[in-house]
Short mmCIF file of C-alpha atoms and ligand atoms in Angstrom, two decimals:
data_model
loop_
_atom_site.label_atom_id
_atom_site.label_comp_id
_atom_site.label_asym_id
_atom_site.label_seq_id
_atom_site.Cartn_x
_atom_site.Cartn_y
_atom_site.Cartn_z
CA UNK N 1335 164.01 74.90 139.61
CA UNK N 1336 161.67 75.16 136.62
CA UNK N 1337 163.31 74.77 133.22
CA UNK N 1338 161.99 74.57 129.66
CA UNK N 1339 162.37 71.08 128.14
CA UNK N 1340 165.74 71.07 126.19
CA UNK N 1341 165.40 69.17 122.98
CA UNK N 1342 169.08 68.29 122.77
CA UNK N 1343 169.24 66.97 126.50
CA UNK N 1344 168.44 63.20 125.85
CA UNK N 1345 170.87 62.84 123.17
CA UNK N 1346 173.54 64.87 124.83
CA UNK N 1347 173.24 62.57 127.92
CA UNK N 1348 173.36 59.43 125.76
CA UNK N 1349 176.60 60.71 124.22
CA UNK N 1350 178.39 61.41 127.53
CA UNK N 1351 177.85 58.06 129.22
CA UNK N 1352 181.28 58.20 130.72
CA UNK N 1353 180.27 60.88 133.03
CA UNK N 1354 176.56 60.34 133.69
CA UNK N 1355 174.53 57.44 134.75
CA UNK N 1356 170.84 56.91 134.00
CA UNK N 1357 170.49 53.35 135.29
CA UNK N 1358 171.78 53.94 138.86
CA UNK N 1359 170.53 50.64 140.32
CA UNK N 1360 172.95 48.86 138.09
CA UNK N 1361 175.92 50.57 139.74
CA UNK N 1362 175.06 49.61 143.22
CA UNK N 1363 178.37 48.73 144.81
CA UNK N 1364 180.33 49.68 141.82
CA UNK N 1365 180.39 53.44 141.90
CA UNK N 1366 184.18 53.63 142.52
CA UNK N 1367 184.79 51.82 139.23
CA UNK N 1368 183.50 54.94 137.46
CA UNK N 1369 186.31 57.24 138.91
CA UNK N 1370 189.98 57.42 138.09
CA UNK N 1371 190.75 56.65 141.68
CA UNK N 1372 189.15 54.94 144.73
CA UNK N 1373 188.60 57.85 146.96
CA UNK N 1374 186.06 58.97 149.67
CA UNK N 1375 182.66 59.51 148.16
CA UNK N 1376 180.55 62.70 148.59
CA UNK N 1377 177.09 63.14 147.12
CA UNK N 1378 175.10 66.22 146.32
CA UNK N 1379 171.35 65.75 145.89
CA UNK N 1380 169.58 68.30 143.66
CA UNK N 1381 172.64 69.65 141.85
CA UNK N 1382 170.75 72.18 139.67
CA UNK N 1383 173.02 73.54 137.02
CA UNK N 1384 176.01 72.12 138.77
CA UNK N 1385 178.23 75.01 139.74
CA UNK N 1386 178.59 73.86 143.33
CA UNK N 1387 179.55 70.26 142.64
CA UNK N 1388 182.04 71.24 139.77
CA UNK N 1389 183.85 73.78 141.77
CA UNK N 1390 183.85 71.78 144.94
CA UNK N 1391 185.29 68.76 143.14
CA UNK N 1392 187.86 70.93 141.42
CA UNK N 1393 188.93 72.20 144.88
CA UNK N 1394 189.15 68.68 146.39
CA UNK N 1395 190.75 66.26 143.88
CA UNK N 1396 191.13 63.64 146.54
CA UNK N 1397 187.43 63.19 146.96
CA UNK N 1398 185.06 61.49 144.41
CA UNK N 1399 181.79 63.43 143.83
CA UNK N 1400 178.36 62.13 142.74
CA UNK N 1401 175.78 64.73 141.59
CA UNK N 1402 172.25 63.55 141.65
CA UNK N 1403 169.51 65.41 139.87
CA UNK N 1404 165.86 64.62 138.93
CA UNK N 1405 165.40 66.75 135.89
CA UNK N 1406 166.85 65.72 132.58
CA UNK N 1407 167.07 69.28 131.12
CA UNK N 1408 168.75 70.53 134.33
CA UNK N 1409 171.32 67.75 134.65
CA UNK N 1410 172.08 67.97 130.88
CA UNK N 1411 172.84 71.74 131.50
CA UNK N 1412 175.13 70.85 134.44
CA UNK N 1413 176.90 68.15 132.30
CA UNK N 1414 177.37 70.43 129.40
CA UNK N 1415 179.10 73.18 131.59
CA UNK N 1416 181.21 70.28 133.19
CA UNK N 1417 182.30 69.06 129.78
CA UNK N 1418 184.03 72.35 128.98
CA UNK N 1419 186.67 71.19 131.45
CA UNK N 1420 185.97 67.72 132.77
CA UNK N 1421 187.17 66.29 136.04
CA UNK N 1422 188.08 62.64 136.86
CA UNK N 1423 186.41 62.89 140.33
CA UNK N 1424 182.90 63.78 139.27
CA UNK N 1425 180.03 61.60 138.05
CA UNK N 1426 176.31 62.70 137.41
CA UNK N 1427 173.31 60.60 138.04
CA UNK N 1428 169.92 61.34 136.59
CA UNK N 1429 167.52 59.90 139.23
CA UNK N 1430 165.21 60.76 142.12
CA UNK N 1431 167.41 61.20 145.29
CA UNK N 1432 164.44 59.80 147.34
CA UNK N 1433 165.94 56.20 147.48
CA UNK N 1434 169.61 56.67 148.07
CA UNK N 1435 169.64 53.40 150.17
CA UNK N 1436 168.72 51.51 146.98
CA UNK N 1437 171.74 53.11 145.10
CA UNK N 1438 174.44 53.01 147.80
CA UNK N 1439 175.64 50.56 150.33
CA UNK N 1440 175.47 51.24 154.04
CA UNK N 1441 178.14 53.68 155.28
CA UNK N 1442 179.33 54.16 151.64
CA UNK N 1443 179.06 57.97 151.60
CA UNK N 1444 181.24 60.52 153.55
CA UNK N 1445 179.21 63.63 153.00
CA UNK N 1446 175.79 64.56 151.53
CA UNK N 1447 175.19 68.15 150.37
CA UNK N 1448 171.72 69.54 150.12
CA UNK N 1449 171.79 73.04 148.53
CA UNK N 1450 168.61 75.27 148.10
CA UNK N 1451 166.40 72.21 148.02
CA UNK N 1452 162.79 72.83 146.93
CA UNK N 1453 161.05 74.20 149.93
CA UNK N 1454 157.59 72.55 149.34
CA UNK N 1455 155.96 75.23 151.67
CA UNK N 1456 152.54 73.53 151.92
CA UNK N 1457 152.22 71.31 155.01
CA UNK N 1458 150.66 68.44 152.91
CA UNK N 1459 153.76 68.41 150.77
CA UNK N 1460 156.24 68.31 153.71
CA UNK N 1461 157.07 64.67 152.84
CA UNK N 1462 158.63 65.87 149.64
CA UNK N 1463 161.27 68.03 151.38
CA UNK N 1464 164.72 66.60 151.05
CA UNK N 1465 165.17 67.06 154.78
CA UNK N 1466 161.92 65.23 155.78
CA UNK N 1467 162.23 62.24 158.07
CA UNK N 1468 161.99 59.55 155.34
CA UNK N 1469 164.90 61.25 153.53
CA UNK N 1470 166.84 61.53 156.64
CA UNK N 1471 166.42 57.80 157.34
CA UNK N 1472 167.91 56.90 153.94
CA UNK N 1473 170.89 59.32 154.47
CA UNK N 1474 171.46 57.78 157.95
CA UNK N 1475 171.66 54.28 156.09
CA UNK N 1476 174.21 55.35 153.51
CA UNK N 1477 176.35 57.79 155.41
CA UNK N 1478 179.49 56.61 157.10
CA UNK N 1479 179.62 56.61 160.86
CA UNK N 1480 181.68 59.85 160.80
CA UNK N 1481 179.82 61.20 157.84
CA UNK N 1482 177.77 64.44 157.78
CA UNK N 1483 175.23 66.57 155.90
CA UNK N 1484 175.90 70.15 154.72
CA UNK N 1485 172.64 71.95 153.98
CA UNK N 1486 172.28 75.59 152.71
CA UNK N 1487 169.10 77.47 151.84
CA UNK N 1488 167.82 80.99 151.68
CA UNK N 1489 164.26 79.62 152.52
CA UNK N 1490 163.67 80.54 156.31
CA UNK N 1491 160.69 78.22 156.63
CA UNK N 1492 162.52 75.26 155.29
CA UNK N 1493 165.56 75.95 157.51
CA UNK N 1494 163.28 76.07 160.64
CA UNK N 1495 161.59 72.81 159.59
CA UNK N 1496 164.94 71.18 159.05
CA UNK N 1497 166.23 72.18 162.41
CA UNK N 1498 163.45 70.73 164.25
CA UNK N 1499 163.17 67.50 162.09
CA UNK N 1500 166.91 66.87 162.50
CA UNK N 1501 166.83 67.65 166.22
CA UNK N 1502 164.11 64.99 166.65
CA UNK N 1503 165.79 62.37 164.54
CA UNK N 1504 168.08 62.62 166.38
CA UNK N 1505 171.11 64.50 164.97
CA UNK N 1506 173.83 66.79 166.35
CA UNK N 1507 174.63 70.09 164.94
CA UNK N 1508 178.27 70.90 164.32
CA UNK N 1509 177.73 74.23 162.66
CA UNK N 1510 174.68 76.63 162.29
CA UNK N 1511 174.78 79.99 160.47
CA UNK N 1512 171.87 82.23 160.12
CA UNK N 1513 173.92 84.54 157.78
CA UNK N 1514 176.57 82.63 156.00
CA UNK N 1515 177.70 85.31 153.81
CA UNK N 1516 178.57 87.64 156.84
CA UNK N 1517 180.24 84.91 158.84
CA UNK N 1518 184.07 83.95 158.77
CA UNK N 1519 183.15 80.66 157.07
CA UNK N 1520 182.09 82.47 154.03
CA UNK N 1521 185.74 82.74 152.97
CA UNK N 1522 185.74 78.99 151.85
CA UNK N 1523 182.13 79.03 150.77
CA UNK N 1524 181.52 77.82 147.16
CA UNK N 1525 178.29 79.38 145.81
CA UNK N 1526 175.68 77.72 143.95
CA UNK N 1527 173.54 79.12 141.11
CA UNK N 1528 170.56 79.68 143.48
CA UNK N 1529 172.91 81.21 146.08
CA UNK N 1530 174.28 83.72 143.59
CA UNK N 1531 170.76 84.64 142.58
CA UNK N 1532 169.08 84.90 145.97
CA UNK N 1533 171.75 85.98 148.37
CA UNK N 1534 171.38 89.80 147.55
CA UNK N 1535 167.75 89.43 148.61
CA UNK N 1536 168.42 88.11 152.06
CA UNK N 1537 170.56 85.78 154.42
CA UNK N 1538 171.81 82.33 153.54
CA UNK N 1539 171.29 79.69 156.17
CA UNK N 1540 173.69 76.90 156.63
CA UNK N 1541 174.11 73.84 158.99
CA UNK N 1542 176.39 70.98 159.20
CA UNK N 1543 174.98 67.99 161.14
CA UNK N 1544 175.72 64.36 161.95
CA UNK N 1545 173.57 61.41 163.01
CA UNK N 1546 174.09 60.21 166.63
CA UNK N 1547 174.26 56.56 167.15
CA UNK N 1548 170.96 55.25 168.29
N1 SAH O 1848 171.39 73.13 144.27
C1 SAH O 1848 171.18 73.91 143.09
C2 SAH O 1848 169.71 73.81 142.55
C3 SAH O 1848 168.65 74.15 143.68
S1 SAH O 1848 166.98 73.98 142.99
C4 SAH O 1848 171.45 75.41 143.44
O1 SAH O 1848 171.47 75.70 144.65
O2 SAH O 1848 171.62 76.23 142.58
C5 SAH O 1848 166.58 72.29 143.60
C6 SAH O 1848 167.05 71.24 142.59
O3 SAH O 1848 166.76 69.90 143.19
C7 SAH O 1848 166.14 71.31 141.18
O4 SAH O 1848 167.06 71.22 140.19
C8 SAH O 1848 165.36 69.96 141.40
O5 SAH O 1848 165.13 69.40 140.04
C9 SAH O 1848 166.22 69.04 142.16
N2 SAH O 1848 165.49 68.15 143.07
C10 SAH O 1848 164.34 68.22 143.71
N3 SAH O 1848 163.96 67.13 144.31
C11 SAH O 1848 164.85 66.09 143.98
C12 SAH O 1848 164.92 64.80 144.23
N4 SAH O 1848 164.10 64.11 144.83
N5 SAH O 1848 166.07 64.23 143.67
C13 SAH O 1848 167.05 64.78 143.03
N6 SAH O 1848 166.80 66.03 142.59
C14 SAH O 1848 165.94 66.75 143.19
#
């Protein structure tokens, strides 16, 4: 997601420190202190403008959500729409999701959401994909034994790459859809901004997957 720099973003983030973290390594082992209640922890990497995490958290008050985003202007936009009606079970984190194992303890996370991650179509950029083996390795470390990953994309190439990479990891697939919006599961689907924009142009792919003990 490309966005113009927003001049108000830095200050806005500074002024809303109760809901956003910019020094995540200092919160290692202490994430639950930031929430109203100690509850299972779900994480979304690459939240964009935040619609998915905000609506998912609203629908699941018994789960705590951490939304990670790399771009200041983007996360500030998410935070601003969140502040219109803040929830006690959401925290935002401005950081690179590449090193989740430096931010969370082993088994600390119940579920990781990856929605419409940047496809990085060139082969030489494959390592940057959020479903590349190095990322999967860190997810495996921080995910609970019964934890899983939910991944949605409109990008067929990224989806195909992800299936093979996960299959080789090894992981097991609990759900695969090649056209989420025309499947029964769509009834409970919460759409992201990208999904709203791109679903009229083609199918949305989804998978739910867990690591097998190795
Ligand atoms: N999930 C949103 C946004 C998708 S665009 C939606 O579906 O609408 C992908 C987003 O992931 C961008 O906002 C980008 O800045 C963010 N992103 C890409 N790589 C990232 C990384 N390594 N860590 C955190 N965020 C990342």
